[in-house]
Amino acid sequence: MPTLILVRHGRSTANTEGLLAGWTPGVALDERGAAQAAALPGRLADLPLAEVVVSPLQRCQETVRPLLDARPGLTAHTDERIGECHYGDWSGRKLAELKDEPLMEVVQAHPSAAAFPGGESMRAMQTRAAEAVREWNARVERDHGPDAVYLMCSHGDIIKSLVADALGLHLDLFQRISVEPCSVTAIRYTRLRPFLLRLGDTGDFASLAPREEPPAEDATVGGGAGAP
């Protein structure tokens, strides 16, 4: 079965403003995010990508644009199932404000029980994304062979949930996984089990260096902004 390259979108204006973007329209890449996207074709130059599947949201579409420009024969397929979690009434709000919401404790410690007001549950998010991957695995294998490599550009919580699915981890453990903006995660699927080949690889270790403010103990809903 194919190898899936999962790319989180580059750093967005919502990331730098500390907002939970969700499906809020008009959230674009910021200057750093645009540079991350511009570097993506070089980082993936050795991979013979068979297909590109992308979330419909602007920040993901902008992330894959340089890659598509560099490979004119490659077509992007938009798939809503790998779009961001529907955060409902939380969308567009400051993460600093949301941390005091009682639901945030559930999102952090028991996400399989978390459902966003006016939005979807985290279980539903993982289910639709995993179903999309399985369908695309079959399609890519049928059209390009079992050794094909293809790319999906999606969002932090989606990618974390897919990694948990691949590793056989309960969704309640997925907040232990971290994927930075424009990071690359690779999963090779086989008939019996997936293999996690890369996780959140940016090729840059700056985000691992100590910071003036210690990192928060809670996971950043939607994914963090990455290195400063």
CSV table of C-alpha atoms in Angstrom, one decimal:
chain,number,residue,atom,x,y,z
A,1,MET,CA,0.0,0.0,0.0
A,2,PRO,CA,1.1,3.6,-0.5
A,3,THR,CA,3.2,5.9,1.7
A,4,LEU,CA,1.4,9.0,2.9
A,5,ILE,CA,3.2,12.3,3.4
A,6,LEU,CA,1.3,14.5,5.8
A,7,VAL,CA,2.2,18.2,5.7
A,8,ARG,CA,0.7,20.6,8.1
A,9,HIS,CA,0.0,24.0,6.6
A,10,GLY,CA,2.6,26.7,7.1
A,11,ARG,CA,2.4,29.2,10.0
A,12,SER,CA,-0.8,31.2,9.6
A,13,THR,CA,-2.0,34.6,10.8
A,14,ALA,CA,-4.2,32.9,13.3
A,15,ASN,CA,-1.2,31.0,14.7
A,16,THR,CA,0.7,34.2,15.3
A,17,GLU,CA,-2.4,36.0,16.8
A,18,GLY,CA,-3.1,33.1,19.1
A,19,LEU,CA,-6.5,32.4,17.6
A,20,LEU,CA,-8.3,29.1,17.1
A,21,ALA,CA,-9.0,29.4,13.4
A,22,GLY,CA,-11.1,26.4,12.6
A,23,TRP,CA,-13.0,27.0,9.4
A,24,THR,CA,-12.9,30.8,9.7
A,25,PRO,CA,-12.5,32.2,6.2
A,26,GLY,CA,-9.6,34.4,5.1
A,27,VAL,CA,-7.0,32.8,7.4
A,28,ALA,CA,-3.8,33.0,5.3
A,29,LEU,CA,-0.2,32.2,5.7
A,30,ASP,CA,1.9,34.8,7.4
A,31,GLU,CA,5.3,35.8,6.2
A,32,ARG,CA,7.1,32.9,7.9
A,33,GLY,CA,4.4,30.5,6.7
A,34,ALA,CA,4.9,31.7,3.1
A,35,ALA,CA,8.6,31.1,3.4
A,36,GLN,CA,8.0,27.6,4.8
A,37,ALA,CA,5.7,26.9,1.8
A,38,ALA,CA,8.3,28.2,-0.6
A,39,ALA,CA,10.9,25.8,0.9
A,40,LEU,CA,8.6,22.8,0.6
A,41,PRO,CA,9.4,21.8,-3.0
A,42,GLY,CA,13.1,21.6,-2.2
A,43,ARG,CA,12.4,19.5,1.0
A,44,LEU,CA,10.3,17.1,-1.0
A,45,ALA,CA,12.4,17.1,-4.2
A,46,ASP,CA,13.5,13.4,-3.9
A,47,LEU,CA,9.9,12.1,-3.5
A,48,PRO,CA,8.0,11.0,-6.7
A,49,LEU,CA,4.6,12.2,-5.6
A,50,ALA,CA,1.7,10.5,-7.3
A,51,GLU,CA,-1.1,12.7,-6.0
A,52,VAL,CA,-1.7,15.8,-3.8
A,53,VAL,CA,-4.7,16.0,-1.6
A,54,VAL,CA,-5.4,19.2,0.2
A,55,SER,CA,-7.8,20.7,2.8
A,56,PRO,CA,-10.2,23.3,1.3
A,57,LEU,CA,-9.0,26.0,3.7
A,58,GLN,CA,-6.9,28.8,2.4
A,59,ARG,CA,-3.8,28.2,4.6
A,60,CYS,CA,-3.5,24.7,3.2
A,61,GLN,CA,-4.2,25.7,-0.4
A,62,GLU,CA,-1.4,28.4,-0.1
A,63,THR,CA,1.0,25.9,1.4
A,64,VAL,CA,0.9,23.5,-1.6
A,65,ARG,CA,0.9,26.2,-4.2
A,66,PRO,CA,4.7,26.4,-4.6
A,67,LEU,CA,4.9,22.6,-4.8
A,68,LEU,CA,2.3,22.5,-7.5
A,69,ASP,CA,4.0,25.4,-9.4
A,70,ALA,CA,7.3,23.4,-9.2
A,71,ARG,CA,5.6,20.2,-10.5
A,72,PRO,CA,3.2,21.3,-13.3
A,73,GLY,CA,2.1,17.7,-13.9
A,74,LEU,CA,0.8,17.3,-10.4
A,75,THR,CA,-2.9,17.9,-9.7
A,76,ALA,CA,-4.3,18.9,-6.3
A,77,HIS,CA,-7.5,17.2,-5.1
A,78,THR,CA,-9.5,19.1,-2.5
A,79,ASP,CA,-11.0,16.9,0.2
A,80,GLU,CA,-13.2,18.4,2.9
A,81,ARG,CA,-12.7,15.4,5.1
A,82,ILE,CA,-9.2,16.5,5.9
A,83,GLY,CA,-10.3,20.0,6.7
A,84,GLU,CA,-9.8,21.4,10.1
A,85,CYS,CA,-11.9,20.3,13.1
A,86,HIS,CA,-15.2,22.2,13.2
A,87,TYR,CA,-14.7,24.1,16.4
A,88,GLY,CA,-18.1,25.7,16.2
A,89,ASP,CA,-18.6,28.5,18.7
A,90,TRP,CA,-14.9,28.4,19.6
A,91,SER,CA,-13.8,29.3,16.1
A,92,GLY,CA,-12.0,32.6,15.9
A,93,ARG,CA,-11.6,33.0,19.6
A,94,LYS,CA,-8.4,33.6,21.5
A,95,LEU,CA,-6.7,30.4,22.8
A,96,ALA,CA,-5.8,32.3,26.0
A,97,GLU,CA,-9.5,32.9,26.7
A,98,LEU,CA,-10.5,29.3,25.8
A,99,LYS,CA,-8.1,27.8,28.4
A,100,ASP,CA,-10.5,28.7,31.2
A,101,GLU,CA,-13.5,27.0,29.5
A,102,PRO,CA,-14.5,23.8,31.4
A,103,LEU,CA,-14.6,21.9,28.1
A,104,MET,CA,-10.8,22.6,27.6
A,105,GLU,CA,-10.0,20.2,30.4
A,106,VAL,CA,-11.9,17.5,28.5
A,107,VAL,CA,-10.2,18.4,25.2
A,108,GLN,CA,-6.9,18.0,26.9
A,109,ALA,CA,-7.4,14.9,29.1
A,110,HIS,CA,-10.4,13.0,27.5
A,111,PRO,CA,-10.7,14.3,23.9
A,112,SER,CA,-12.8,11.3,22.8
A,113,ALA,CA,-15.6,12.7,24.9
A,114,ALA,CA,-15.1,16.3,23.7
A,115,ALA,CA,-17.7,17.9,21.3
A,116,PHE,CA,-17.4,21.6,20.5
A,117,PRO,CA,-20.5,23.7,20.9
A,118,GLY,CA,-22.1,24.3,17.5
A,119,GLY,CA,-19.3,22.2,16.0
A,120,GLU,CA,-18.3,18.5,15.9
A,121,SER,CA,-16.8,16.0,18.2
A,122,MET,CA,-13.1,15.1,18.1
A,123,ARG,CA,-14.2,11.5,17.5
A,124,ALA,CA,-16.1,12.5,14.4
A,125,MET,CA,-13.0,14.6,13.2
A,126,GLN,CA,-10.7,11.5,13.5
A,127,THR,CA,-13.2,9.2,11.9
A,128,ARG,CA,-13.7,11.3,8.8
A,129,ALA,CA,-10.0,11.9,8.3
A,130,ALA,CA,-9.1,8.2,8.7
A,131,GLU,CA,-11.8,7.3,6.3
A,132,ALA,CA,-10.4,9.7,3.8
A,133,VAL,CA,-6.9,8.3,4.1
A,134,ARG,CA,-8.2,4.7,3.6
A,135,GLU,CA,-10.1,5.7,0.5
A,136,TRP,CA,-7.1,7.6,-0.9
A,137,ASN,CA,-4.8,4.7,-0.1
A,138,ALA,CA,-7.0,2.4,-2.2
A,139,ARG,CA,-7.3,5.0,-5.0
A,140,VAL,CA,-3.6,5.7,-5.2
A,141,GLU,CA,-2.6,2.1,-5.1
A,142,ARG,CA,-5.1,1.3,-7.9
A,143,ASP,CA,-3.9,4.2,-10.1
A,144,HIS,CA,-0.2,4.3,-9.3
A,145,GLY,CA,0.8,1.0,-7.7
A,146,PRO,CA,1.5,-0.3,-4.2
A,147,ASP,CA,4.8,1.6,-3.9
A,148,ALA,CA,3.3,5.0,-4.7
A,149,VAL,CA,3.9,8.1,-2.5
A,150,TYR,CA,1.3,10.8,-2.1
A,151,LEU,CA,0.8,13.9,-0.1
A,152,MET,CA,-1.9,15.3,2.1
A,153,CYS,CA,-1.8,18.9,3.3
A,154,SER,CA,-4.0,19.3,6.4
A,155,HIS,CA,-4.1,20.7,10.0
A,156,GLY,CA,-2.5,20.0,13.3
A,157,ASP,CA,-5.4,18.1,15.1
A,158,ILE,CA,-6.2,16.2,11.9
A,159,ILE,CA,-2.6,15.0,11.5
A,160,LYS,CA,-2.3,14.1,15.2
A,161,SER,CA,-5.4,12.1,15.0
A,162,LEU,CA,-4.2,10.2,11.9
A,163,VAL,CA,-0.9,9.5,13.7
A,164,ALA,CA,-2.8,8.1,16.7
A,165,ASP,CA,-4.9,6.0,14.3
A,166,ALA,CA,-1.8,4.6,12.6
A,167,LEU,CA,-0.1,3.8,15.9
A,168,GLY,CA,-3.2,2.2,17.3
A,169,LEU,CA,-3.4,4.8,20.1
A,170,HIS,CA,-6.6,5.8,21.7
A,171,LEU,CA,-7.8,9.3,20.7
A,172,ASP,CA,-7.4,10.2,24.4
A,173,LEU,CA,-3.6,10.0,23.9
A,174,PHE,CA,-3.4,12.1,20.8
A,175,GLN,CA,-2.6,15.3,22.7
A,176,ARG,CA,0.8,13.8,23.4
A,177,ILE,CA,1.7,14.2,19.8
A,178,SER,CA,3.0,17.5,18.4
A,179,VAL,CA,3.3,18.6,14.7
A,180,GLU,CA,4.6,22.1,13.9
A,181,PRO,CA,3.6,24.3,11.0
A,182,CYS,CA,4.9,22.9,7.6
A,183,SER,CA,6.2,19.8,9.3
A,184,VAL,CA,6.3,16.5,7.5
A,185,THR,CA,4.9,13.3,8.9
A,186,ALA,CA,5.2,10.1,6.9
A,187,ILE,CA,3.2,6.9,7.3
A,188,ARG,CA,3.7,3.8,5.2
A,189,TYR,CA,0.6,1.6,5.0
A,190,THR,CA,0.7,-2.1,4.6
A,191,ARG,CA,-1.9,-4.8,4.4
A,192,LEU,CA,-1.6,-5.6,8.2
A,193,ARG,CA,-0.3,-2.4,9.8
A,194,PRO,CA,0.9,1.1,9.2
A,195,PHE,CA,4.5,2.2,10.0
A,196,LEU,CA,5.2,5.7,11.3
A,197,LEU,CA,8.4,6.8,9.4
A,198,ARG,CA,8.6,10.5,10.3
A,199,LEU,CA,6.8,12.6,12.8
A,200,GLY,CA,6.6,16.4,12.7
A,201,ASP,CA,9.9,16.8,10.8
A,202,THR,CA,10.7,20.4,10.0
A,203,GLY,CA,14.5,19.9,9.5
A,204,ASP,CA,14.9,22.7,12.0
A,205,PHE,CA,15.7,22.2,15.7
A,206,ALA,CA,15.2,25.8,16.8
A,207,SER,CA,11.8,25.0,18.5
A,208,LEU,CA,13.6,22.5,20.8
A,209,ALA,CA,15.8,25.2,22.4
A,210,PRO,CA,14.9,26.5,25.8
A,211,ARG,CA,12.7,29.6,25.7
A,212,GLU,CA,12.3,32.5,28.1
A,213,GLU,CA,8.8,31.3,29.0
A,214,PRO,CA,8.5,27.6,29.7
A,215,PRO,CA,6.3,25.7,27.3
A,216,ALA,CA,2.7,25.1,28.4
A,217,GLU,CA,1.8,21.7,29.9
A,218,ASP,CA,-1.4,21.6,27.8
A,219,ALA,CA,-1.5,20.8,24.1
A,220,THR,CA,-2.3,23.7,21.8
A,221,VAL,CA,-5.7,23.0,20.3
A,222,GLY,CA,-5.4,23.2,16.5
A,223,GLY,CA,-1.6,23.0,16.7
A,224,GLY,CA,0.9,25.6,17.9
A,225,ALA,CA,2.8,28.3,16.0
A,226,GLY,CA,6.1,26.5,16.0
A,227,ALA,CA,9.5,28.1,16.5
A,228,PRO,CA,9.4,31.9,17.2
